[in-house]
């Protein structure tokens, strides 16, 4: 059975920077949960950040790959550098994904960890820019395909392709 790494906040865990969750009511996600496919994970909490915590953004909207390469940092509005925690969380997410044989992840869009198509631009003014979070960049560079919560049907189609390709039961 293909396992799927999922942002813990999408599954109701109150792990977001503001102490909240962003629980998804997607039917596919609910079905996969019932089937025992989901691997719940929050890279920010696992990286050592508290709940609640100050919001954080990748400076200059540079994206997760730049952070992984040491070319950008992740900062709070006060200028505190929280890059190390984000990097640690990303590494732990990859380790967990590998331990479960995960090839697909559904992560919270917009997050400096989990964004797959868009992140905040680093200005702390609510502006969005195209880009990936640190965890997404690391997972994708290691062959794990990441989708935001608004692209679950695409994730299902990709997963179906993997199953068809390998002949494994879903």
N, CA, C and O atoms as a DFTB+ gen file, in Angstrom:
680 C
 N C O
     1  1       0.847      -1.183       0.000
     2  2       0.000       0.000       0.000
     3  2       0.893       1.247       0.000
     4  3       1.804       1.380       0.817
     5  1       0.611       2.135      -0.921
     6  2       1.352       3.404      -0.990
     7  2       0.975       4.288       0.201
     8  3      -0.203       4.550       0.444
     9  1       1.980       4.737       0.930
    10  2       1.766       5.664       2.044
    11  2       1.930       7.091       1.528
    12  3       2.635       7.320       0.545
    13  1       1.284       8.048       2.187
    14  2       1.286       9.438       1.768
    15  2       1.656      10.309       2.964
    16  3       0.980      10.272       3.992
    17  1       2.715      11.085       2.837
    18  2       3.103      12.038       3.877
    19  2       2.151      13.223       3.806
    20  3       1.925      13.766       2.724
    21  1       1.588      13.636       4.942
    22  2       0.612      14.729       4.961
    23  2       0.944      15.704       6.084
    24  3       1.283      15.301       7.197
    25  1       0.839      16.995       5.769
    26  2       1.018      18.020       6.804
    27  2       0.039      17.762       7.937
    28  3      -1.161      17.601       7.712
    29  1       0.560      17.724       9.149
    30  2      -0.269      17.430      10.321
    31  2      -1.416      18.429      10.478
    32  3      -2.494      18.051      10.937
    33  1      -1.209      19.683      10.110
    34  2      -2.263      20.700      10.251
    35  2      -3.461      20.391       9.359
    36  3      -4.587      20.764       9.689
    37  1      -3.232      19.712       8.232
    38  2      -4.330      19.348       7.333
    39  2      -5.178      18.223       7.906
    40  3      -6.308      17.999       7.473
    41  1      -4.620      17.519       8.884
    42  2      -5.331      16.400       9.520
    43  2      -5.881      16.791      10.893
    44  3      -6.260      15.933      11.690
    45  1      -5.917      18.098      11.154
    46  2      -6.538      18.584      12.383
    47  2      -5.617      18.867      13.542
    48  3      -6.074      19.341      14.582
    49  1      -4.343      18.595      13.404
    50  2      -3.410      18.889      14.497
    51  2      -3.187      20.394      14.594
    52  3      -2.982      21.072      13.587
    53  1      -3.231      20.899      15.810
    54  2      -3.073      22.346      16.048
    55  2      -1.579      22.664      16.189
    56  3      -1.075      22.895      17.288
    57  1      -0.888      22.668      15.044
    58  2       0.554      22.830      15.026
    59  2       1.020      24.068      14.250
    60  3       2.219      24.334      14.168
    61  1       0.089      24.808      13.693
    62  2       0.472      25.982      12.899
    63  2       1.063      27.068      13.784
    64  3       0.909      27.040      15.005
    65  1       1.728      28.009      13.169
    66  2       2.394      29.082      13.915
    67  2       1.436      29.799      14.865
    68  3       1.846      30.243      15.937
    69  1       0.158      29.914      14.479
    70  2      -0.820      30.616      15.304
    71  2      -1.543      29.696      16.286
    72  3      -2.489      30.115      16.953
    73  1      -1.100      28.451      16.371
    74  2      -1.721      27.491      17.279
    75  2      -2.938      26.801      16.700
    76  3      -3.602      26.027      17.390
    77  1      -3.233      27.068      15.457
    78  2      -4.415      26.489      14.833
    79  2      -4.088      25.321      13.922
    80  3      -2.941      24.890      13.801
    81  1      -5.141      24.827      13.288
    82  2      -5.036      23.770      12.288
    83  2      -5.670      24.300      11.008
    84  3      -6.347      25.328      11.032
    85  1      -5.464      23.632       9.927
    86  2      -6.118      23.935       8.649
    87  2      -6.723      22.644       8.123
    88  3      -6.407      22.196       7.020
    89  1      -7.591      22.059       8.922
    90  2      -8.145      20.747       8.647
    91  2      -8.827      20.689       7.286
    92  3      -9.696      21.503       6.972
    93  1      -8.422      19.724       6.500
    94  2      -9.003      19.517       5.175
    95  2     -10.213      18.603       5.283
    96  3     -10.196      17.618       6.021
    97  1     -11.264      18.940       4.541
    98  2     -12.440      18.072       4.500
    99  2     -12.510      17.306       3.173
   100  3     -13.572      16.820       2.783
   101  1     -11.372      17.205       2.491
   102  2     -11.323      16.522       1.203
   103  2     -11.696      15.048       1.378
   104  3     -11.199      14.374       2.280
   105  1     -12.578      14.558       0.502
   106  2     -13.062      13.176       0.593
   107  2     -11.957      12.151       0.321
   108  3     -11.916      11.101       0.963
   109  1     -11.065      12.448      -0.626
   110  2      -9.968      11.519      -0.900
   111  2      -9.052      11.391       0.307
   112  3      -8.640      10.290       0.675
   113  1      -8.741      12.515       0.914
   114  2      -7.880      12.498       2.097
   115  2      -8.539      11.690       3.214
   116  3      -7.877      10.912       3.901
   117  1      -9.848      11.881       3.389
   118  2     -10.588      11.122       4.403
   119  2     -10.547       9.623       4.110
   120  3     -10.378       8.814       5.022
   121  1     -10.701       9.253       2.835
   122  2     -10.654       7.836       2.459
   123  2      -9.273       7.249       2.724
   124  3      -9.151       6.150       3.264
   125  1      -8.238       7.987       2.342
   126  2      -6.872       7.501       2.561
   127  2      -6.574       7.363       4.058
   128  3      -5.859       6.455       4.482
   129  1      -7.136       8.276       4.839
   130  2      -6.949       8.204       6.293
   131  2      -7.567       6.913       6.818
   132  3      -6.944       6.198       7.603
   133  1      -8.801       6.610       6.383
   134  2      -9.486       5.386       6.800
   135  2      -8.721       4.141       6.376
   136  3      -8.738       3.129       7.077
   137  1      -8.051       4.213       5.236
   138  2      -7.282       3.079       4.730
   139  2      -5.936       2.928       5.439
   140  3      -5.226       1.945       5.225
   141  1      -5.587       3.894       6.278
   142  2      -4.326       3.823       7.002
   143  2      -3.111       4.197       6.172
   144  3      -1.992       3.792       6.487
   145  1      -3.321       4.957       5.129
   146  2      -2.234       5.340       4.223
   147  2      -1.433       6.544       4.694
   148  3      -0.274       6.698       4.310
   149  1      -2.029       7.403       5.519
   150  2      -1.445       8.706       5.811
   151  2      -0.386       8.665       6.899
   152  3      -0.532       7.992       7.920
   153  1       0.681       9.404       6.648
   154  2       1.757       9.592       7.613
   155  2       1.731      11.068       7.984
   156  3       2.113      11.920       7.182
   157  1       1.286      11.368       9.185
   158  2       1.127      12.735       9.681
   159  2       2.490      13.285      10.090
   160  3       3.266      12.611      10.766
   161  1       2.776      14.547       9.662
   162  2       4.069      15.130      10.000
   163  2       4.003      16.652       9.933
   164  3       3.392      17.212       9.022
   165  1       4.629      17.316      10.894
   166  2       4.799      18.771      10.853
   167  2       6.287      19.066      10.960
   168  3       6.862      18.925      12.040
   169  1       6.924      19.471       9.866
   170  2       8.361      19.712       9.907
   171  2       8.769      20.847      10.850
   172  3       9.858      20.810      11.423
   173  1       7.921      21.836      11.015
   174  2       8.287      22.963      11.873
   175  2       8.320      22.544      13.344
   176  3       9.243      22.905      14.073
   177  1       7.323      21.791      13.773
   178  2       7.300      21.306      15.153
   179  2       8.415      20.286      15.358
   180  3       9.131      20.338      16.358
   181  1       8.564      19.359      14.414
   182  2       9.613      18.344      14.553
   183  2      11.004      18.956      14.503
   184  3      11.958      18.380      15.024
   185  1      11.121      20.127      13.873
   186  2      12.392      20.841      13.827
   187  2      12.692      21.611      15.102
   188  3      13.766      22.195      15.244
   189  1      11.733      21.610      16.037
   190  2      11.969      22.230      17.338
   191  2      11.266      23.543      17.600
   192  3      11.481      24.155      18.646
   193  1      10.422      23.997      16.668
   194  2       9.713      25.263      16.886
   195  2       8.485      25.043      17.762
   196  3       7.818      24.015      17.643
   197  1       8.177      26.002      18.642
   198  2       7.027      25.863      19.536
   199  2       5.709      26.190      18.833
   200  3       5.689      26.713      17.719
   201  1       4.623      25.870      19.510
   202  2       3.273      26.251      19.083
   203  2       2.643      26.983      20.245
   204  3       2.564      26.421      21.338
   205  1       2.189      28.211      20.063
   206  2       2.351      29.032      18.855
   207  2       3.792      29.538      18.734
   208  3       4.615      29.358      19.631
   209  1       4.066      30.180      17.587
   210  2       5.392      30.731      17.308
   211  2       5.224      31.914      16.376
   212  3       4.181      32.043      15.737
   213  1       6.211      32.773      16.281
   214  2       6.094      33.874      15.322
   215  2       6.035      33.322      13.899
   216  3       6.644      32.291      13.612
   217  1       5.308      33.995      13.004
   218  2       5.332      33.560      11.610
   219  2       6.755      33.693      11.066
   220  3       7.566      34.447      11.602
   221  1       7.039      32.969      10.019
   222  2       8.369      33.019       9.411
   223  2       8.218      32.962       7.901
   224  3       7.280      32.361       7.378
   225  1       9.151      33.593       7.213
   226  2       9.150      33.593       5.754
   227  2      10.579      33.488       5.249
   228  3      11.522      33.895       5.929
   229  1      10.729      32.939       4.049
   230  2      12.039      32.843       3.411
   231  2      12.399      34.223       2.871
   232  3      11.643      34.824       2.108
   233  1      13.561      34.712       3.279
   234  2      13.936      36.071       2.882
   235  2      13.990      36.193       1.364
   236  3      14.495      35.320       0.658
   237  1      13.450      37.312       0.895
   238  2      13.435      37.589      -0.531
   239  2      12.576      36.651      -1.340
   240  3      12.627      36.677      -2.569
   241  1      11.773      35.806      -0.672
   242  2      10.959      34.833      -1.398
   243  2      11.809      33.898      -2.236
   244  3      11.361      33.379      -3.258
   245  1      13.053      33.686      -1.788
   246  2      14.034      32.932      -2.580
   247  2      13.653      31.478      -2.795
   248  3      14.056      30.888      -3.798
   249  1      12.900      30.889      -1.898
   250  2      12.483      29.501      -2.059
   251  2      13.341      28.526      -1.286
   252  3      14.458      28.832      -0.869
   253  1      12.781      27.336      -1.106
   254  2      13.413      26.304      -0.306
   255  2      14.751      25.828      -0.817
   256  3      15.637      25.523      -0.019
   257  1      14.925      25.754      -2.130
   258  2      16.206      25.293      -2.672
   259  2      17.325      26.251      -2.275
   260  3      18.438      25.815      -1.981
   261  1      17.040      27.552      -2.265
   262  2      18.051      28.541      -1.857
   263  2      18.402      28.363      -0.385
   264  3      19.563      28.511      -0.003
   265  1      17.410      28.048       0.441
   266  2      17.671      27.814       1.865
   267  2      18.534      26.559       2.019
   268  3      19.502      26.561       2.780
   269  1      18.190      25.501       1.307
   270  2      18.969      24.256       1.378
   271  2      20.412      24.484       0.940
   272  3      21.330      23.848       1.457
   273  1      20.611      25.395      -0.016
   274  2      21.956      25.686      -0.522
   275  2      22.716      26.685       0.340
   276  3      23.880      26.979       0.070
   277  1      22.057      27.215       1.387
   278  2      22.705      28.194       2.258
   279  2      22.699      29.602       1.702
   280  3      23.407      30.473       2.209
   281  1      21.903      29.838       0.658
   282  2      21.861      31.146       0.001
   283  2      20.734      32.037       0.511
   284  3      20.657      33.200       0.114
   285  1      19.856      31.530       1.378
   286  2      18.758      32.318       1.937
   287  2      18.449      31.792       3.337
   288  3      18.734      30.641       3.667
   289  1      17.859      32.666       4.147
   290  2      17.486      32.297       5.511
   291  2      15.968      32.375       5.667
   292  3      15.263      32.901       4.806
   293  1      15.489      31.840       6.781
   294  2      14.080      31.950       7.136
   295  2      14.027      32.805       8.389
   296  3      14.650      32.493       9.404
   297  1      13.263      33.902       8.296
   298  2      13.247      34.905       9.357
   299  2      11.843      35.180       9.856
   300  3      10.867      35.063       9.115
   301  1      11.757      35.550      11.136
   302  2      10.496      36.029      11.706
   303  2      10.376      37.522      11.385
   304  3      11.340      38.116      10.904
   305  1       9.224      38.139      11.637
   306  2       9.094      39.576      11.396
   307  2      10.084      40.412      12.216
   308  3      10.442      41.521      11.818
   309  1      10.522      39.882      13.355
   310  2      11.484      40.587      14.206
   311  2      12.921      40.383      13.742
   312  3      13.847      40.967      14.304
   313  1      13.107      39.555      12.717
   314  2      14.439      39.299      12.189
   315  2      15.160      38.119      12.819
   316  3      16.336      37.891      12.536
   317  1      14.470      37.366      13.670
   318  2      15.090      36.174      14.254
   319  2      15.266      35.111      13.172
   320  3      14.348      34.839      12.398
   321  1      16.438      34.526      13.130
   322  2      16.775      33.513      12.135
   323  2      16.350      32.139      12.661
   324  3      16.908      31.649      13.643
   325  1      15.372      31.525      12.013
   326  2      14.872      30.211      12.415
   327  2      15.202      29.144      11.366
   328  3      14.588      28.077      11.327
   329  1      16.173      29.456      10.530
   330  2      16.549      28.557       9.437
   331  2      16.914      27.158       9.935
   332  3      16.477      26.164       9.357
   333  1      17.700      27.074      10.989
   334  2      18.168      25.771      11.468
   335  2      17.001      24.845      11.812
   336  3      17.047      23.654      11.506
   337  1      15.965      25.379      12.441
   338  2      14.811      24.553      12.794
   339  2      14.093      24.057      11.536
   340  3      13.664      22.905      11.482
   341  1      13.962      24.915      10.531
   342  2      13.306      24.523       9.289
   343  2      14.122      23.457       8.555
   344  3      13.555      22.512       8.007
   345  1      15.433      23.602       8.541
   346  2      16.291      22.607       7.901
   347  2      16.219      21.269       8.633
   348  3      16.148      20.215       8.001
   349  1      16.237      21.313       9.955
   350  2      16.123      20.095      10.744
   351  2      14.794      19.396      10.470
   352  3      14.755      18.181      10.274
   353  1      13.715      20.158      10.459
   354  2      12.398      19.588      10.183
   355  2      12.309      18.966       8.803
   356  3      11.691      17.916       8.627
   357  1      12.928      19.614       7.822
   358  2      12.928      19.078       6.456
   359  2      13.681      17.751       6.408
   360  3      13.221      16.796       5.781
   361  1      14.830      17.691       7.065
   362  2      15.605      16.450       7.095
   363  2      14.821      15.330       7.785
   364  3      14.847      14.181       7.343
   365  1      14.130      15.675       8.865
   366  2      13.336      14.667       9.565
   367  2      12.162      14.198       8.714
   368  3      11.813      13.018       8.733
   369  1      11.547      15.123       7.961
   370  2      10.451      14.741       7.063
   371  2      10.945      13.750       6.015
   372  3      10.273      12.762       5.718
   373  1      12.118      14.018       5.461
   374  2      12.685      13.107       4.469
   375  2      12.962      11.735       5.092
   376  3      12.678      10.708       4.477
   377  1      13.508      11.715       6.296
   378  2      13.798      10.448       6.964
   379  2      12.517       9.654       7.219
   380  3      12.483       8.443       7.001
   381  1      11.470      10.329       7.679
   382  2      10.194       9.652       7.930
   383  2       9.608       9.143       6.616
   384  3       9.138       8.008       6.537
   385  1       9.639       9.983       5.593
   386  2       9.111       9.567       4.292
   387  2       9.838       8.324       3.785
   388  3       9.211       7.375       3.313
   389  1      11.140       8.340       3.886
   390  2      11.918       7.175       3.430
   391  2      11.578       5.934       4.248
   392  3      11.482       4.836       3.701
   393  1      11.396       6.104       5.551
   394  2      11.121       4.944       6.410
   395  2       9.788       4.282       6.068
   396  3       9.609       3.089       6.313
   397  1       8.852       5.046       5.503
   398  2       7.543       4.509       5.111
   399  2       7.455       4.230       3.611
   400  3       6.412       3.793       3.124
   401  1       8.532       4.476       2.883
   402  2       8.503       4.261       1.436
   403  2       7.619       5.248       0.699
   404  3       7.098       4.941      -0.374
   405  1       7.449       6.431       1.270
   406  2       6.570       7.453       0.694
   407  2       7.126       7.959      -0.630
   408  3       8.316       8.244      -0.758
   409  1       6.225       8.064      -1.621
   410  2       6.592       8.653      -2.912
   411  2       5.724       9.855      -3.257
   412  3       5.952      10.528      -4.262
   413  1       4.714      10.123      -2.405
   414  2       3.793      11.236      -2.612
   415  2       3.544      11.924      -1.275
   416  3       3.383      11.272      -0.243
   417  1       3.516      13.266      -1.316
   418  2       3.205      14.043      -0.108
   419  2       2.148      15.089      -0.440
   420  3       2.103      15.628      -1.546
   421  1       1.302      15.359       0.545
   422  2       0.326      16.441       0.439
   423  2       0.616      17.379       1.596
   424  3       0.401      17.044       2.761
   425  1       1.110      18.566       1.249
   426  2       1.575      19.503       2.259
   427  2       0.857      20.839       2.140
   428  3       0.282      21.161       1.100
   429  1       0.898      21.608       3.218
   430  2       0.171      22.876       3.319
   431  2       0.763      23.938       2.392
   432  3       1.904      24.367       2.568
   433  1      -0.010      24.342       1.428
   434  2       0.423      25.355       0.464
   435  2       0.690      26.685       1.164
   436  3      -0.031      27.065       2.087
   437  1       1.723      27.383       0.723
   438  2       2.049      28.710       1.241
   439  2       3.058      28.709       2.377
   440  3       3.661      29.742       2.668
   441  1       3.245      27.589       3.008
   442  2       4.140      27.490       4.156
   443  2       5.606      27.576       3.731
   444  3       5.966      27.087       2.660
   445  1       6.466      28.202       4.571
   446  2       7.895      28.228       4.256
   447  2       8.541      26.839       4.338
   448  3       9.658      26.641       3.860
   449  1       7.838      25.889       4.941
   450  2       8.284      24.495       4.937
   451  2       7.636      23.735       3.793
   452  3       8.316      23.068       3.012
   453  1       6.329      23.841       3.702
   454  2       5.530      22.910       2.920
   455  2       4.993      23.427       1.595
   456  3       4.491      22.632       0.800
   457  1       5.076      24.709       1.328
   458  2       4.540      25.232       0.078
   459  2       5.096      24.487      -1.119
   460  3       6.299      24.235      -1.195
   461  1       4.218      24.131      -2.064
   462  2       4.685      23.403      -3.248
   463  2       4.697      24.273      -4.499
   464  3       5.517      24.058      -5.391
   465  1       3.806      25.247      -4.576
   466  2       3.754      26.148      -5.729
   467  2       3.958      27.611      -5.351
   468  3       4.399      28.423      -6.165
   469  1       3.626      27.936      -4.087
   470  2       3.710      29.342      -3.676
   471  2       4.078      29.450      -2.198
   472  3       3.727      28.604      -1.376
   473  1       4.793      30.520      -1.904
   474  2       5.206      30.835      -0.542
   475  2       5.039      32.343      -0.354
   476  3       4.768      33.064      -1.314
   477  1       5.199      32.809       0.862
   478  2       5.181      34.247       1.097
   479  2       6.524      34.832       0.676
   480  3       7.546      34.145       0.700
   481  1       6.513      36.098       0.292
   482  2       7.687      36.700      -0.360
   483  2       8.791      37.178       0.570
   484  3       9.784      37.733       0.099
   485  1       8.649      36.980       1.871
   486  2       9.708      37.360       2.801
   487  2       9.550      38.750       3.383
   488  3      10.338      39.146       4.242
   489  1       8.556      39.500       2.938
   490  2       8.349      40.872       3.416
   491  2       7.491      40.926       4.680
   492  3       7.421      41.965       5.335
   493  1       6.847      39.831       5.021
   494  2       5.912      39.754       6.155
   495  2       4.759      40.732       5.975
   496  3       4.263      41.315       6.939
   497  1       4.344      40.900       4.724
   498  2       3.215      41.784       4.406
   499  2       2.084      41.029       3.719
   500  3       1.199      41.639       3.119
   501  1       2.114      39.707       3.806
   502  2       1.047      38.890       3.231
   503  2       1.123      38.715       1.726
   504  3       0.142      38.305       1.106
   505  1       2.255      39.015       1.129
   506  2       2.393      38.893      -0.326
   507  2       2.924      37.507      -0.695
   508  3       3.867      36.994      -0.093
   509  1       2.282      36.926      -1.705
   510  2       2.607      35.578      -2.171
   511  2       3.495      35.668      -3.414
   512  3       3.374      36.591      -4.219
   513  1       4.387      34.687      -3.547
   514  2       5.237      34.587      -4.731
   515  2       5.351      33.108      -5.118
   516  3       5.220      32.239      -4.256
   517  1       5.588      32.815      -6.386
   518  2       5.805      31.413      -6.755
   519  2       7.042      30.874      -6.048
   520  3       8.040      31.581      -5.907
   521  1       6.973      29.634      -5.609
   522  2       8.130      29.028      -4.968
   523  2       7.739      27.850      -4.103
   524  3       6.561      27.569      -3.884
   525  1       8.767      27.169      -3.616
   526  2       8.590      26.006      -2.754
   527  2       9.160      26.283      -1.374
   528  3      10.089      27.075      -1.215
   529  1       8.585      25.612      -0.375
   530  2       9.143      25.639       0.958
   531  2      10.341      24.697       1.057
   532  3      10.635      23.943       0.129
   533  1      11.016      24.755       2.186
   534  2      12.239      23.983       2.391
   535  2      11.979      22.471       2.373
   536  3      12.703      21.729       1.709
   537  1      10.977      22.022       3.079
   538  2      10.677      20.592       3.117
   539  2      10.282      20.091       1.734
   540  3      10.737      19.033       1.299
   541  1       9.445      20.844       1.049
   542  2       9.045      20.452      -0.297
   543  2      10.258      20.346      -1.214
   544  3      10.398      19.368      -1.948
   545  1      11.135      21.346      -1.175
   546  2      12.324      21.322      -2.036
   547  2      13.181      20.093      -1.751
   548  3      13.683      19.458      -2.678
   549  1      13.352      19.752      -0.470
   550  2      14.160      18.590      -0.117
   551  2      13.481      17.292      -0.557
   552  3      14.132      16.415      -1.125
   553  1      12.190      17.167      -0.301
   554  2      11.477      15.955      -0.700
   555  2      11.530      15.775      -2.218
   556  3      11.846      14.693      -2.712
   557  1      11.218      16.840      -2.946
   558  2      11.201      16.745      -4.416
   559  2      12.582      16.407      -4.963
   560  3      12.695      15.642      -5.921
   561  1      13.640      16.970      -4.365
   562  2      14.988      16.676      -4.853
   563  2      15.399      15.237      -4.548
   564  3      16.415      14.751      -5.046
   565  1      14.601      14.566      -3.727
   566  2      14.849      13.163      -3.401
   567  2      13.774      12.243      -3.992
   568  3      13.584      11.119      -3.526
   569  1      13.081      12.727      -5.010
   570  2      12.149      11.889      -5.757
   571  2      10.762      11.741      -5.182
   572  3       9.989      10.910      -5.659
   573  1      10.419      12.524      -4.165
   574  2       9.087      12.444      -3.577
   575  2       8.272      13.607      -4.133
   576  3       8.651      14.767      -3.973
   577  1       7.172      13.304      -4.776
   578  2       6.346      14.323      -5.430
   579  2       5.443      14.976      -4.393
   580  3       4.777      14.288      -3.619
   581  1       5.421      16.308      -4.380
   582  2       4.658      17.059      -3.387
   583  2       3.525      17.833      -4.054
   584  3       3.705      18.458      -5.099
   585  1       2.354      17.774      -3.424
   586  2       1.161      18.493      -3.874
   587  2       0.611      19.298      -2.707
   588  3       0.690      18.867      -1.556
   589  1       0.054      20.468      -3.002
   590  2      -0.642      21.252      -1.988
   591  2      -2.025      20.675      -1.749
   592  3      -2.511      19.852      -2.525
   593  1      -2.655      21.115      -0.663
   594  2      -3.979      20.590      -0.302
   595  2      -5.054      20.957      -1.317
   596  3      -6.130      20.358      -1.315
   597  1      -4.786      21.919      -2.173
   598  2      -5.737      22.298      -3.218
   599  2      -5.526      21.468      -4.495
   600  3      -6.181      21.717      -5.507
   601  1      -4.623      20.491      -4.451
   602  2      -4.314      19.663      -5.620
   603  2      -4.401      18.170      -5.300
   604  3      -3.692      17.361      -5.897
   605  1      -5.262      17.814      -4.369
   606  2      -5.390      16.408      -3.968
   607  2      -5.838      15.513      -5.130
   608  3      -5.329      14.397      -5.244
   609  1      -6.764      15.944      -6.001
   610  2      -7.091      15.085      -7.152
   611  2      -5.876      14.819      -8.049
   612  3      -5.748      13.722      -8.593
   613  1      -4.989      15.798      -8.209
   614  2      -3.757      15.587      -8.978
   615  2      -2.861      14.569      -8.276
   616  3      -2.244      13.720      -8.919
   617  1      -2.799      14.666      -6.947
   618  2      -2.004      13.703      -6.179
   619  2      -2.569      12.299      -6.361
   620  3      -1.813      11.337      -6.495
   621  1      -3.899      12.177      -6.366
   622  2      -4.541      10.871      -6.545
   623  2      -4.213      10.301      -7.922
   624  3      -3.935       9.108      -8.046
   625  1      -4.243      11.135      -8.950
   626  2      -3.922      10.676     -10.305
   627  2      -2.460      10.240     -10.385
   628  3      -2.144       9.225     -11.005
   629  1      -1.572      11.007      -9.758
   630  2      -0.166      10.647      -9.741
   631  2       0.031       9.308      -9.013
   632  3       0.763       8.435      -9.479
   633  1      -0.635       9.170      -7.871
   634  2      -0.562       7.941      -7.091
   635  2      -1.072       6.751      -7.905
   636  3      -0.476       5.674      -7.883
   637  1      -2.162       6.952      -8.613
   638  2      -2.722       5.890      -9.461
   639  2      -1.709       5.478     -10.530
   640  3      -1.581       4.296     -10.846
   641  1      -0.995       6.452     -11.080
   642  2       0.040       6.158     -12.068
   643  2       1.166       5.338     -11.471
   644  3       1.697       4.439     -12.124
   645  1       1.531       5.640     -10.242
   646  2       2.577       4.861      -9.568
   647  2       2.129       3.427      -9.365
   648  3       2.901       2.491      -9.571
   649  1       0.893       3.261      -8.965
   650  2       0.344       1.926      -8.708
   651  2       0.298       1.139     -10.001
   652  3       0.682      -0.030     -10.032
   653  1      -0.168       1.768     -11.071
   654  2      -0.260       1.111     -12.376
   655  2       1.136       0.736     -12.876
   656  3       1.345      -0.353     -13.412
   657  1       2.076       1.647     -12.694
   658  2       3.450       1.459     -13.144
   659  2       4.119       0.269     -12.453
   660  3       4.830      -0.508     -13.090
   661  1       3.886       0.135     -11.153
   662  2       4.557      -0.921     -10.397
   663  2       3.730      -2.201     -10.283
   664  3       4.258      -3.264      -9.960
   665  1       2.426      -2.086     -10.552
   666  2       1.554      -3.253     -10.417
   667  2       1.218      -3.576      -8.973
   668  3       0.586      -4.596      -8.698
   669  1       1.633      -2.722      -8.045
   670  2       1.333      -2.947      -6.630
   671  2      -0.111      -2.615      -6.335
   672  3      -0.676      -1.727      -6.973
   673  1      -0.726      -3.298      -5.391
   674  2      -2.080      -2.921      -4.969
   675  2      -2.034      -1.568      -4.278
   676  3      -1.067      -1.232      -3.594
   677  1      -3.088      -0.809      -4.469
   678  2      -3.134       0.512      -3.852
   679  2      -3.146       0.363      -2.361
   680  3      -3.183       1.361      -1.641
